[in-house]
Short mmCIF file of N, CA and C in Angstrom, two decimals:
data_model
loop_
_atom_site.label_atom_id
_atom_site.label_comp_id
_atom_site.label_asym_id
_atom_site.label_seq_id
_atom_site.Cartn_x
_atom_site.Cartn_y
_atom_site.Cartn_z
N MET A 1 -7.12 -1.26 20.85
CA MET A 1 -6.94 0.12 21.22
C MET A 1 -7.34 1.00 20.04
N LYS A 2 -8.03 2.07 20.36
CA LYS A 2 -8.46 3.02 19.32
C LYS A 2 -7.81 4.37 19.57
N ILE A 3 -7.40 5.00 18.49
CA ILE A 3 -6.83 6.34 18.54
C ILE A 3 -7.92 7.30 18.07
N LYS A 4 -8.28 8.25 18.92
CA LYS A 4 -9.32 9.21 18.56
C LYS A 4 -8.86 10.04 17.36
N GLY A 5 -9.71 10.10 16.34
CA GLY A 5 -9.41 10.87 15.15
C GLY A 5 -8.53 10.18 14.14
N ALA A 6 -8.19 8.92 14.38
CA ALA A 6 -7.33 8.20 13.44
C ALA A 6 -8.06 7.99 12.13
N MET A 7 -7.37 8.21 11.05
CA MET A 7 -7.92 7.99 9.72
C MET A 7 -8.05 6.49 9.48
N PRO A 8 -9.06 6.10 8.68
CA PRO A 8 -9.27 4.67 8.47
C PRO A 8 -8.11 3.97 7.76
N THR A 9 -7.36 4.71 6.98
CA THR A 9 -6.19 4.11 6.32
C THR A 9 -4.99 5.03 6.52
N THR A 10 -3.83 4.46 6.42
CA THR A 10 -2.60 5.24 6.46
C THR A 10 -2.12 5.37 5.02
N GLU A 11 -2.87 6.14 4.27
CA GLU A 11 -2.67 6.26 2.83
C GLU A 11 -1.22 6.59 2.49
N GLY A 12 -0.63 5.73 1.69
CA GLY A 12 0.72 5.95 1.20
C GLY A 12 1.82 5.33 2.03
N ILE A 13 1.58 5.07 3.30
CA ILE A 13 2.62 4.47 4.14
C ILE A 13 2.65 2.97 3.87
N VAL A 14 3.83 2.48 3.54
CA VAL A 14 4.01 1.07 3.24
C VAL A 14 4.92 0.46 4.30
N VAL A 15 4.36 -0.42 5.10
CA VAL A 15 5.14 -1.11 6.13
C VAL A 15 5.78 -2.33 5.49
N PRO A 16 7.10 -2.41 5.48
CA PRO A 16 7.75 -3.59 4.92
C PRO A 16 7.25 -4.86 5.60
N GLU A 17 7.14 -5.92 4.83
CA GLU A 17 6.61 -7.18 5.35
C GLU A 17 7.35 -7.65 6.60
N SER A 18 8.66 -7.45 6.63
CA SER A 18 9.43 -7.90 7.78
C SER A 18 9.14 -7.10 9.05
N LEU A 19 8.49 -5.95 8.92
CA LEU A 19 8.13 -5.14 10.09
C LEU A 19 6.66 -5.27 10.46
N ALA A 20 5.89 -5.97 9.64
CA ALA A 20 4.44 -6.02 9.84
C ALA A 20 4.04 -6.59 11.20
N ASP A 21 4.85 -7.48 11.76
CA ASP A 21 4.51 -8.04 13.08
C ASP A 21 5.07 -7.19 14.22
N ARG A 22 5.75 -6.10 13.89
CA ARG A 22 6.37 -5.25 14.91
C ARG A 22 5.72 -3.88 15.06
N ILE A 23 5.13 -3.35 13.99
CA ILE A 23 4.60 -1.99 14.08
C ILE A 23 3.20 -1.87 13.51
N ASP A 24 2.46 -0.95 14.10
CA ASP A 24 1.18 -0.48 13.59
C ASP A 24 1.35 1.01 13.34
N VAL A 25 0.64 1.53 12.37
CA VAL A 25 0.74 2.95 12.05
C VAL A 25 -0.65 3.57 12.08
N ARG A 26 -0.77 4.72 12.73
CA ARG A 26 -2.02 5.47 12.76
C ARG A 26 -1.70 6.94 12.50
N CYS A 27 -2.58 7.59 11.76
CA CYS A 27 -2.45 9.02 11.49
C CYS A 27 -3.73 9.73 11.91
N THR A 28 -3.59 10.85 12.61
CA THR A 28 -4.75 11.67 12.93
C THR A 28 -4.69 12.98 12.15
N ALA A 29 -3.77 13.06 11.22
CA ALA A 29 -3.63 14.22 10.33
C ALA A 29 -3.14 13.71 8.99
N LYS A 30 -3.45 14.47 7.95
CA LYS A 30 -2.99 14.09 6.61
C LYS A 30 -1.50 14.38 6.49
N LEU A 31 -0.79 13.37 6.04
CA LEU A 31 0.64 13.53 5.79
C LEU A 31 0.86 14.20 4.44
N ARG A 32 1.88 15.00 4.35
CA ARG A 32 2.27 15.58 3.06
C ARG A 32 3.07 14.53 2.30
N ASP A 33 3.11 14.68 0.98
CA ASP A 33 3.79 13.68 0.15
C ASP A 33 5.24 13.44 0.58
N TYR A 34 5.97 14.52 0.85
CA TYR A 34 7.38 14.35 1.23
C TYR A 34 7.50 13.62 2.57
N GLU A 35 6.53 13.83 3.47
CA GLU A 35 6.55 13.13 4.76
C GLU A 35 6.31 11.64 4.57
N THR A 36 5.33 11.32 3.72
CA THR A 36 5.02 9.91 3.44
C THR A 36 6.24 9.21 2.85
N LYS A 37 6.88 9.84 1.87
CA LYS A 37 8.07 9.25 1.25
C LYS A 37 9.20 9.08 2.26
N ALA A 38 9.38 10.07 3.12
CA ALA A 38 10.45 9.99 4.13
C ALA A 38 10.17 8.90 5.15
N ILE A 39 8.92 8.78 5.57
CA ILE A 39 8.54 7.72 6.52
C ILE A 39 8.75 6.36 5.88
N ASN A 40 8.35 6.22 4.62
CA ASN A 40 8.56 4.95 3.92
C ASN A 40 10.05 4.61 3.81
N LEU A 41 10.88 5.61 3.53
CA LEU A 41 12.32 5.37 3.49
C LEU A 41 12.82 4.91 4.86
N ALA A 42 12.38 5.59 5.91
CA ALA A 42 12.81 5.21 7.27
C ALA A 42 12.40 3.77 7.59
N LEU A 43 11.18 3.40 7.24
CA LEU A 43 10.71 2.04 7.52
C LEU A 43 11.50 1.01 6.72
N THR A 44 11.78 1.31 5.47
CA THR A 44 12.57 0.40 4.63
C THR A 44 13.98 0.24 5.19
N VAL A 45 14.59 1.35 5.56
CA VAL A 45 15.95 1.31 6.11
C VAL A 45 15.96 0.55 7.44
N MET A 46 14.96 0.77 8.28
CA MET A 46 14.93 0.06 9.57
C MET A 46 14.68 -1.43 9.37
N ALA A 47 13.92 -1.80 8.35
CA ALA A 47 13.76 -3.23 8.04
C ALA A 47 15.11 -3.83 7.65
N GLN A 48 15.88 -3.10 6.84
CA GLN A 48 17.22 -3.56 6.47
C GLN A 48 18.12 -3.64 7.70
N GLN A 49 18.02 -2.64 8.57
CA GLN A 49 18.84 -2.63 9.79
C GLN A 49 18.50 -3.81 10.69
N PHE A 50 17.21 -4.12 10.84
CA PHE A 50 16.80 -5.24 11.69
C PHE A 50 17.30 -6.57 11.12
N ALA A 51 17.40 -6.67 9.79
CA ALA A 51 17.97 -7.87 9.17
C ALA A 51 19.48 -7.93 9.42
N TYR A 52 20.12 -6.77 9.42
CA TYR A 52 21.57 -6.67 9.64
C TYR A 52 21.92 -6.90 11.11
N GLU A 53 21.14 -6.29 12.00
CA GLU A 53 21.38 -6.39 13.45
C GLU A 53 20.03 -6.54 14.14
N LYS A 54 19.79 -7.71 14.66
CA LYS A 54 18.50 -7.99 15.30
C LYS A 54 18.24 -7.02 16.45
N PRO A 55 17.00 -6.56 16.58
CA PRO A 55 16.65 -5.72 17.73
C PRO A 55 16.82 -6.50 19.03
N VAL A 56 17.14 -5.80 20.09
CA VAL A 56 17.31 -6.45 21.38
C VAL A 56 16.00 -6.55 22.15
N ILE A 57 15.02 -5.77 21.74
CA ILE A 57 13.72 -5.77 22.41
C ILE A 57 12.67 -6.22 21.40
N ARG A 58 11.89 -7.19 21.77
CA ARG A 58 10.85 -7.73 20.88
C ARG A 58 9.52 -7.06 21.21
N ASN A 59 9.42 -5.81 20.87
CA ASN A 59 8.20 -5.03 21.09
C ASN A 59 7.30 -5.04 19.88
N ARG A 60 6.06 -4.69 20.12
CA ARG A 60 5.17 -4.29 19.05
C ARG A 60 4.88 -2.83 19.34
N ALA A 61 5.11 -1.97 18.38
CA ALA A 61 5.00 -0.53 18.61
C ALA A 61 3.94 0.09 17.72
N LEU A 62 3.37 1.16 18.23
CA LEU A 62 2.43 1.97 17.47
C LEU A 62 3.16 3.25 17.08
N LEU A 63 3.20 3.53 15.79
CA LEU A 63 3.73 4.80 15.30
C LEU A 63 2.52 5.68 15.03
N ALA A 64 2.39 6.77 15.78
CA ALA A 64 1.24 7.66 15.66
C ALA A 64 1.72 9.02 15.15
N PHE A 65 1.15 9.44 14.04
CA PHE A 65 1.48 10.74 13.44
C PHE A 65 0.30 11.66 13.73
N ILE A 66 0.56 12.70 14.54
CA ILE A 66 -0.50 13.57 15.03
C ILE A 66 -0.24 15.02 14.60
N PRO A 67 -1.30 15.84 14.48
CA PRO A 67 -1.10 17.21 14.00
C PRO A 67 -0.36 18.11 14.99
N GLY A 68 -0.63 17.96 16.27
CA GLY A 68 -0.04 18.84 17.27
C GLY A 68 0.63 18.07 18.37
N PHE A 69 0.18 18.31 19.60
CA PHE A 69 0.84 17.70 20.75
C PHE A 69 -0.11 16.91 21.64
N THR A 70 -1.29 16.56 21.11
CA THR A 70 -2.28 15.84 21.91
C THR A 70 -2.68 14.56 21.19
N LEU A 71 -2.72 13.48 21.95
CA LEU A 71 -3.13 12.18 21.43
C LEU A 71 -4.14 11.59 22.41
N SER A 72 -5.31 11.20 21.90
CA SER A 72 -6.33 10.57 22.75
C SER A 72 -6.57 9.16 22.27
N MET A 73 -6.67 8.24 23.23
CA MET A 73 -6.92 6.85 22.86
C MET A 73 -7.88 6.23 23.86
N SER A 74 -8.47 5.12 23.44
CA SER A 74 -9.35 4.36 24.32
C SER A 74 -9.12 2.88 24.06
N LEU A 75 -9.43 2.08 25.05
CA LEU A 75 -9.33 0.63 24.90
C LEU A 75 -10.57 0.12 24.19
N ASP A 76 -10.45 -1.05 23.59
CA ASP A 76 -11.58 -1.65 22.88
C ASP A 76 -12.69 -2.05 23.84
N GLY A 77 -12.35 -2.36 25.07
CA GLY A 77 -13.36 -2.72 26.06
C GLY A 77 -13.31 -4.15 26.52
N ASP A 78 -12.55 -4.98 25.83
CA ASP A 78 -12.46 -6.38 26.25
C ASP A 78 -11.10 -6.72 26.86
N GLU A 79 -10.25 -5.70 27.03
CA GLU A 79 -8.91 -5.93 27.57
C GLU A 79 -8.94 -5.99 29.10
N LEU A 80 -8.07 -6.80 29.65
CA LEU A 80 -7.82 -6.77 31.08
C LEU A 80 -6.61 -5.88 31.37
N GLY A 81 -5.91 -5.55 30.33
CA GLY A 81 -4.75 -4.67 30.39
C GLY A 81 -4.18 -4.55 28.99
N MET A 82 -3.25 -3.64 28.81
CA MET A 82 -2.67 -3.45 27.49
C MET A 82 -1.25 -2.93 27.64
N THR A 83 -0.37 -3.46 26.82
CA THR A 83 0.99 -2.96 26.74
C THR A 83 1.29 -2.68 25.28
N LYS A 84 1.75 -1.48 25.02
CA LYS A 84 2.14 -1.13 23.66
C LYS A 84 3.15 0.01 23.75
N SER A 85 4.23 -0.11 23.05
CA SER A 85 5.17 0.99 22.93
C SER A 85 4.60 1.98 21.92
N MET A 86 4.63 3.24 22.27
CA MET A 86 4.08 4.27 21.39
C MET A 86 5.18 5.22 20.95
N LEU A 87 5.30 5.39 19.66
CA LEU A 87 6.23 6.33 19.07
C LEU A 87 5.35 7.41 18.46
N VAL A 88 5.34 8.59 19.04
CA VAL A 88 4.41 9.64 18.66
C VAL A 88 5.18 10.76 17.98
N PHE A 89 4.67 11.19 16.83
CA PHE A 89 5.35 12.19 16.01
C PHE A 89 4.43 13.39 15.76
N PRO A 90 4.75 14.55 16.36
CA PRO A 90 3.94 15.76 16.15
C PRO A 90 4.32 16.45 14.84
N LEU A 91 3.45 16.33 13.85
CA LEU A 91 3.74 16.87 12.53
C LEU A 91 3.99 18.38 12.57
N ARG A 92 3.26 19.08 13.43
CA ARG A 92 3.44 20.54 13.52
C ARG A 92 4.90 20.87 13.84
N GLN A 93 5.51 20.12 14.72
CA GLN A 93 6.90 20.37 15.10
C GLN A 93 7.83 20.17 13.90
N TRP A 94 7.62 19.07 13.16
CA TRP A 94 8.43 18.84 11.96
C TRP A 94 8.33 20.02 11.01
N ARG A 95 7.09 20.46 10.78
CA ARG A 95 6.84 21.50 9.79
C ARG A 95 7.35 22.86 10.23
N GLU A 96 7.32 23.13 11.53
CA GLU A 96 7.83 24.41 12.02
C GLU A 96 9.36 24.45 11.96
N ILE A 97 10.00 23.33 12.20
CA ILE A 97 11.46 23.30 12.19
C ILE A 97 11.99 23.49 10.78
N ALA A 98 11.48 22.76 9.84
CA ALA A 98 11.96 22.85 8.45
C ALA A 98 10.95 22.20 7.53
N ASP A 99 9.93 22.96 7.14
CA ASP A 99 8.90 22.42 6.27
C ASP A 99 9.51 21.97 4.95
N ASN A 100 9.03 20.88 4.44
CA ASN A 100 9.47 20.27 3.18
C ASN A 100 10.85 19.63 3.26
N ASP A 101 11.42 19.48 4.45
CA ASP A 101 12.71 18.81 4.60
C ASP A 101 12.45 17.34 4.93
N PRO A 102 12.69 16.43 4.00
CA PRO A 102 12.41 15.01 4.26
C PRO A 102 13.31 14.38 5.31
N ASP A 103 14.43 15.01 5.62
CA ASP A 103 15.31 14.44 6.64
C ASP A 103 14.65 14.41 8.01
N ILE A 104 13.85 15.42 8.32
CA ILE A 104 13.23 15.50 9.65
C ILE A 104 12.37 14.26 9.91
N PRO A 105 11.36 13.96 9.07
CA PRO A 105 10.56 12.76 9.36
C PRO A 105 11.35 11.47 9.26
N CYS A 106 12.25 11.38 8.31
CA CYS A 106 13.02 10.14 8.15
C CYS A 106 13.86 9.86 9.39
N PHE A 107 14.65 10.83 9.81
CA PHE A 107 15.54 10.61 10.95
C PHE A 107 14.77 10.51 12.26
N ALA A 108 13.65 11.23 12.38
CA ALA A 108 12.83 11.14 13.60
C ALA A 108 12.27 9.73 13.77
N VAL A 109 11.74 9.16 12.69
CA VAL A 109 11.20 7.80 12.76
C VAL A 109 12.31 6.80 13.08
N MET A 110 13.44 6.94 12.41
CA MET A 110 14.56 6.03 12.67
C MET A 110 15.02 6.14 14.13
N GLU A 111 15.12 7.36 14.63
CA GLU A 111 15.60 7.56 16.00
C GLU A 111 14.66 6.93 17.02
N GLU A 112 13.36 7.17 16.87
CA GLU A 112 12.41 6.61 17.84
C GLU A 112 12.35 5.09 17.75
N MET A 113 12.49 4.54 16.54
CA MET A 113 12.52 3.08 16.41
C MET A 113 13.76 2.50 17.08
N CYS A 114 14.89 3.21 17.00
CA CYS A 114 16.10 2.75 17.69
C CYS A 114 15.92 2.81 19.20
N HIS A 115 15.32 3.89 19.71
CA HIS A 115 15.02 3.95 21.14
C HIS A 115 14.21 2.72 21.55
N CYS A 116 13.15 2.44 20.80
CA CYS A 116 12.19 1.40 21.14
C CYS A 116 12.76 -0.01 21.00
N PHE A 117 13.35 -0.30 19.87
CA PHE A 117 13.73 -1.68 19.57
C PHE A 117 15.16 -2.05 19.97
N TYR A 118 16.01 -1.05 20.15
CA TYR A 118 17.36 -1.33 20.61
C TYR A 118 17.56 -0.94 22.08
N GLY A 119 16.53 -0.42 22.70
CA GLY A 119 16.59 -0.11 24.13
C GLY A 119 17.61 0.96 24.48
N ILE A 120 17.77 1.94 23.61
CA ILE A 120 18.75 3.00 23.85
C ILE A 120 18.02 4.22 24.41
N ALA A 121 18.25 4.54 25.67
CA ALA A 121 17.59 5.67 26.30
C ALA A 121 18.34 6.98 26.07
N ASP A 122 19.66 6.92 26.03
CA ASP A 122 20.50 8.11 25.92
C ASP A 122 20.35 8.76 24.54
N GLU A 123 20.08 10.07 24.54
CA GLU A 123 19.84 10.78 23.27
C GLU A 123 21.07 10.81 22.36
N THR A 124 22.23 11.03 22.92
CA THR A 124 23.43 11.06 22.09
C THR A 124 23.74 9.68 21.53
N GLU A 125 23.63 8.66 22.35
CA GLU A 125 23.90 7.29 21.88
C GLU A 125 22.94 6.87 20.78
N VAL A 126 21.67 7.22 20.92
CA VAL A 126 20.71 6.82 19.89
C VAL A 126 20.97 7.59 18.60
N LYS A 127 21.38 8.83 18.70
CA LYS A 127 21.70 9.60 17.50
C LYS A 127 22.92 9.01 16.79
N LYS A 128 23.91 8.57 17.56
CA LYS A 128 25.07 7.90 16.96
C LYS A 128 24.64 6.62 16.25
N LYS A 129 23.71 5.90 16.83
CA LYS A 129 23.18 4.67 16.21
C LYS A 129 22.52 5.01 14.87
N VAL A 130 21.69 6.07 14.87
CA VAL A 130 21.01 6.47 13.63
C VAL A 130 22.02 6.87 12.57
N VAL A 131 23.03 7.63 12.93
CA VAL A 131 24.05 8.04 11.96
C VAL A 131 24.73 6.80 11.37
N GLY A 132 25.02 5.81 12.18
CA GLY A 132 25.61 4.57 11.68
C GLY A 132 24.69 3.87 10.69
N ILE A 133 23.41 3.87 10.97
CA ILE A 133 22.43 3.24 10.06
C ILE A 133 22.34 4.03 8.76
N VAL A 134 22.32 5.36 8.86
CA VAL A 134 22.28 6.20 7.65
C VAL A 134 23.51 5.91 6.81
N ARG A 135 24.67 5.83 7.43
CA ARG A 135 25.91 5.54 6.69
C ARG A 135 25.85 4.16 6.03
N ARG A 136 25.26 3.21 6.70
CA ARG A 136 25.22 1.84 6.19
C ARG A 136 24.24 1.70 5.02
N PHE A 137 23.10 2.37 5.08
CA PHE A 137 22.04 2.09 4.12
C PHE A 137 21.62 3.26 3.23
N ILE A 138 22.00 4.49 3.56
CA ILE A 138 21.54 5.63 2.77
C ILE A 138 22.71 6.38 2.12
N LYS A 139 23.62 6.90 2.94
CA LYS A 139 24.74 7.69 2.41
C LYS A 139 25.97 7.47 3.28
N GLN A 140 26.93 6.77 2.75
CA GLN A 140 28.11 6.35 3.50
C GLN A 140 28.92 7.53 4.04
N SER A 141 28.96 8.63 3.31
CA SER A 141 29.84 9.74 3.69
C SER A 141 29.17 10.78 4.59
N VAL A 142 27.97 10.53 5.06
CA VAL A 142 27.26 11.52 5.88
C VAL A 142 27.98 11.72 7.22
N THR A 143 27.93 12.95 7.72
CA THR A 143 28.52 13.25 9.02
C THR A 143 27.43 13.35 10.09
N PHE A 144 27.83 13.22 11.33
CA PHE A 144 26.90 13.38 12.45
C PHE A 144 26.22 14.74 12.37
N GLU A 145 27.00 15.78 12.10
CA GLU A 145 26.47 17.15 12.04
C GLU A 145 25.44 17.31 10.92
N GLN A 146 25.59 16.59 9.81
CA GLN A 146 24.61 16.67 8.73
C GLN A 146 23.29 16.02 9.13
N VAL A 147 23.34 14.97 9.91
CA VAL A 147 22.12 14.28 10.32
C VAL A 147 21.46 15.00 11.50
N PHE A 148 22.25 15.44 12.45
CA PHE A 148 21.73 16.11 13.66
C PHE A 148 22.46 17.43 13.88
N PRO A 149 22.20 18.43 13.02
CA PRO A 149 22.90 19.71 13.15
C PRO A 149 22.61 20.36 14.50
N GLY A 150 23.65 20.88 15.10
CA GLY A 150 23.49 21.60 16.35
C GLY A 150 23.50 20.74 17.59
N TRP A 151 23.57 19.41 17.44
CA TRP A 151 23.55 18.54 18.62
C TRP A 151 24.94 18.49 19.24
N ASP A 152 25.01 18.76 20.53
CA ASP A 152 26.27 18.73 21.27
C ASP A 152 26.38 17.39 22.00
N CYS A 153 27.27 16.54 21.53
CA CYS A 153 27.44 15.20 22.12
C CYS A 153 27.96 15.26 23.55
N GLU A 154 28.69 16.31 23.89
CA GLU A 154 29.24 16.43 25.25
C GLU A 154 28.15 16.70 26.28
N THR A 155 27.17 17.55 25.91
CA THR A 155 26.12 17.92 26.87
C THR A 155 24.80 17.21 26.59
N SER A 156 24.74 16.44 25.51
CA SER A 156 23.50 15.79 25.07
C SER A 156 22.35 16.79 24.96
N SER A 157 22.65 17.90 24.28
CA SER A 157 21.63 18.93 24.08
C SER A 157 21.95 19.71 22.81
N LEU A 158 20.99 20.52 22.39
CA LEU A 158 21.20 21.37 21.23
C LEU A 158 22.11 22.53 21.57
N ARG A 159 23.00 22.86 20.65
CA ARG A 159 23.85 24.05 20.82
C ARG A 159 23.06 25.31 20.52
N SER A 160 22.07 25.20 19.66
CA SER A 160 21.28 26.35 19.24
C SER A 160 20.33 26.78 20.34
N SER A 161 20.22 28.06 20.58
CA SER A 161 19.29 28.56 21.59
C SER A 161 17.87 28.65 21.06
N THR A 162 17.68 28.48 19.75
CA THR A 162 16.34 28.60 19.17
C THR A 162 15.52 27.34 19.34
N GLY A 163 16.15 26.24 19.68
CA GLY A 163 15.43 24.98 19.79
C GLY A 163 15.40 24.21 18.48
N ASP A 164 15.80 24.87 17.38
CA ASP A 164 15.83 24.18 16.09
C ASP A 164 16.98 23.19 16.09
N HIS A 165 16.77 22.07 15.43
CA HIS A 165 17.89 21.16 15.25
C HIS A 165 18.30 21.11 13.79
N ARG A 166 17.72 21.99 12.98
CA ARG A 166 18.09 22.09 11.57
C ARG A 166 18.48 23.54 11.29
N PRO A 167 19.53 23.77 10.53
CA PRO A 167 19.91 25.14 10.23
C PRO A 167 18.91 25.80 9.29
N ARG A 168 18.70 27.07 9.48
CA ARG A 168 17.83 27.83 8.57
C ARG A 168 18.70 28.38 7.45
N ASN A 169 18.19 28.30 6.22
CA ASN A 169 18.94 28.82 5.07
C ASN A 169 18.54 30.24 4.78
#
């Protein structure tokens, strides 16, 4: 499978060896340094999480980092069919919500990987899973509100009417 506009390398992104058989990474836009570092942290933490608690779904996933909201792909031409889980991350959305905030890319990657590999469809449940992982491997004292500000667990939606999930300073 080919991603239209994908860069030949995913410069700076380091996939931990234990995840190499589970994920592919493609970028159709240049990542900023803080995004690359945050993605690498998320991948490292998820590798630790998978060692701690095996995923329930044995998928191979494509993590695609795109500039906006459009992704184009084509098959190689020799397939009779193709199955791939796609985790797509619109960089513009990250940057509009809180530019230079490494939590956005880190937690977004962790959340989508939990959806994919742990089979969690519910948004509140997957966010709780991510908070547990953050507490286990990054910061033990973090609160749900610090990781997902504005998220209402009762309604599984944002409390903020602006659509932001990060507070503005």
